[in-house]
Amino acid sequence: MKRNVVIAIIFLLVSFTVSACAPVAPIDSDTSTPEFFNDIGKTLSELKNEHPEGEFIVSLDGFPDSATACFGEQGAEYVYFFFGGQSGDFEKAMNECEDQLKCAGFITTANILFTDMEDDISFQDFFSLIGVDDYEYFGKDTPTAEGWLRFMYSGMEVMVNTNEAVAGGGWDITGAERVKSNAPVSIVDPEILNTNQDLAEAVMFD
């Protein structure tokens, strides 16, 4: 009896060890998932080594009511996103916490994130294309985010700006239920973002 219990315990320990060492599954096995998704979870210092041409960027796209601390190349199809906010010394936090901050997601456009999207399309066609059933559309009752979409995709939170860009800056809230192929988009792992936010806020307001 004791021998059987010992064998069972050893089997469980081996199972846990194998599980712990198994590689993390990719976010989405769909071949249309952009390759840069593989960089989620990499530290800022790792990304700096891999992309020496990259630089610190404060992006005003991707979120309706806050700027975002990013890393990448100006004008690139996407930049790595780490944390956001409305104030504070973003660059200081990025420099002092580069070994701890992890890539939480990306700021990009709809057609780069959803590679099967070719043209501007209706909400119905857009969500059918990406296989999403539930979404939230912010209306006039949420003025800071009016015209934005929010939904979950591959376990990550996505924000899409459906408004029309105005020459000279700003947005014209059209109210049209269409997603432009070049619409600003963010996709973020909420857990990594929350950890990054705590790290950054402990530094950028000193």
C-alpha positions in Angstrom: 0.0 0.0 0.0 2.8 2.5 1.0 4.7 1.5 -2.1 1.6 2.4 -4.3 1.3 5.8 -2.6 4.9 6.6 -3.2 4.6 5.7 -6.8 1.6 7.9 -7.2 3.3 10.8 -5.6 6.4 10.4 -7.9 4.1 10.2 -10.9 2.3 13.5 -9.9 5.7 15.2 -9.3 6.9 14.2 -12.8 3.6 15.4 -14.4 3.9 18.8 -12.7 7.6 19.1 -13.8 6.7 18.2 -17.4 3.9 20.7 -17.4 6.0 23.5 -15.9 8.7 22.9 -18.5 6.4 22.6 -21.5 6.7 25.5 -24.0 4.0 28.2 -23.8 1.4 27.7 -26.5 1.2 30.4 -29.1 -1.5 33.1 -28.7 -3.3 31.9 -31.8 -2.5 29.0 -34.1 -4.2 30.8 -37.0 -1.6 31.4 -39.7 -3.0 34.9 -40.1 -1.7 36.0 -36.7 1.1 38.5 -37.2 4.6 37.1 -36.4 5.3 40.0 -34.0 2.9 38.4 -31.5 5.8 36.1 -30.6 7.5 39.1 -28.9 4.8 39.5 -26.2 6.3 39.0 -22.8 9.9 39.9 -23.9 11.5 42.5 -21.7 12.3 46.0 -23.0 16.0 45.3 -22.6 15.7 42.2 -24.8 13.8 44.1 -27.5 16.5 46.9 -27.4 19.1 44.3 -28.1 17.1 42.7 -30.9 16.2 46.0 -32.4 19.0 48.5 -31.9 17.4 50.9 -34.4 14.3 51.2 -32.1 13.6 54.1 -29.8 11.3 55.3 -27.0 8.0 56.6 -28.4 5.0 58.2 -26.8 2.0 57.2 -28.9 -1.3 59.1 -28.8 -3.0 56.3 -30.8 -4.4 53.0 -29.5 -6.3 54.2 -26.4 -9.0 56.8 -26.2 -8.0 58.7 -23.1 -4.3 58.2 -22.5 -0.9 58.3 -24.1 1.2 55.1 -24.3 4.8 54.3 -23.6 6.1 52.4 -26.6 9.3 51.1 -28.2 10.0 50.8 -31.9 10.6 52.8 -35.0 8.8 56.0 -35.9 6.4 55.3 -38.8 6.6 51.5 -38.5 3.6 49.3 -39.0 3.5 48.6 -35.2 5.3 49.5 -32.0 5.7 47.6 -28.8 3.5 48.8 -26.0 4.4 48.7 -22.3 2.2 51.0 -20.2 0.0 54.1 -20.5 -1.1 57.2 -18.6 -2.0 60.8 -18.7 1.0 62.2 -16.9 4.3 61.2 -15.4 7.9 60.8 -16.8 7.4 57.9 -19.2 10.9 57.9 -20.4 12.4 57.7 -16.9 10.3 54.6 -16.2 11.3 53.0 -19.5 15.0 53.6 -18.7 15.0 52.6 -15.1 12.8 49.5 -15.5 13.9 48.2 -18.8 14.9 44.8 -17.4 11.5 44.4 -15.7 9.0 45.9 -18.1 7.6 43.4 -20.6 6.0 43.9 -23.9 2.3 43.9 -23.1 1.1 44.3 -26.6 1.2 46.6 -29.7 -0.1 49.8 -31.1 -0.8 49.3 -34.8 -3.7 49.5 -37.3 -6.6 47.2 -38.0 -5.3 45.8 -41.3 -1.8 45.0 -39.8 -3.3 43.2 -36.7 -6.0 41.4 -38.7 -4.2 40.5 -41.8 -7.2 39.2 -43.7 -8.8 42.7 -43.6 -8.3 44.5 -47.0 -10.9 47.3 -47.0 -13.1 49.4 -44.7 -16.0 47.1 -43.6 -19.1 47.2 -41.5 -19.1 46.1 -37.9 -20.9 42.9 -38.8 -18.4 41.9 -41.5 -15.5 42.9 -39.3 -16.5 40.8 -36.4 -17.4 37.9 -38.6 -14.0 38.1 -40.3 -12.1 37.9 -37.0 -14.5 35.4 -35.3 -15.6 37.6 -32.4 -19.2 37.7 -31.1 -19.1 40.1 -28.2 -18.0 43.7 -28.3 -18.6 47.0 -26.7 -19.2 50.2 -28.7 -18.8 53.5 -26.8 -21.4 56.1 -27.5 -22.2 59.6 -26.4 -22.6 58.5 -22.8 -18.8 57.9 -22.7 -17.4 61.1 -24.2 -13.7 60.3 -23.6 -14.1 57.1 -25.6 -16.9 57.9 -28.0 -16.6 56.0 -31.3 -14.2 53.3 -30.0 -14.7 49.6 -29.9 -13.5 47.2 -27.2 -13.5 43.4 -27.3 -11.4 40.4 -26.4 -9.3 38.6 -29.1 -7.1 35.6 -28.4 -7.3 36.3 -24.7 -6.2 39.9 -25.1 -8.0 43.2 -25.0 -8.4 45.1 -28.2 -9.3 48.8 -28.7 -10.3 50.2 -32.1 -10.8 53.8 -33.0 -13.6 54.0 -35.6 -13.5 57.8 -35.8 -12.3 59.9 -38.7 -8.9 61.6 -38.4 -9.1 65.4 -38.8 -6.4 67.4 -40.6 -4.2 69.1 -38.1 -5.0 66.6 -35.3 -8.0 65.2 -33.5 -10.9 63.0 -34.5 -14.3 63.5 -36.0 -16.9 61.2 -34.4 -18.8 59.9 -37.3 -21.1 57.4 -35.6 -20.8 55.2 -38.6 -20.6 51.5 -37.8 -17.6 50.8 -40.0 -14.0 49.9 -39.2 -11.4 51.5 -41.4 -8.5 49.3 -42.6 -6.1 51.9 -41.2 -7.9 52.5 -38.0 -5.6 52.9 -34.9 -5.7 49.7 -32.8 -4.2 48.5 -29.6 -4.0 44.9 -28.5 -2.9 44.2 -24.9 -2.4 41.4 -22.4 -4.2 42.8 -19.3 -2.1 40.9 -16.8 1.3 42.0 -18.2 -0.1 45.6 -18.6 -1.1 45.7 -14.9 2.3 44.5 -13.8 4.0 47.1 -16.0 1.7 49.8 -14.8 2.6 49.2 -11.2 6.4 49.2 -12.0 6.2 52.4 -14.0 4.0 54.3 -11.6 6.5 53.6 -8.8 9.2 55.4 -10.8 7.7 58.0 -13.1 6.1 60.2 -10.5 9.3 60.4 -8.3 
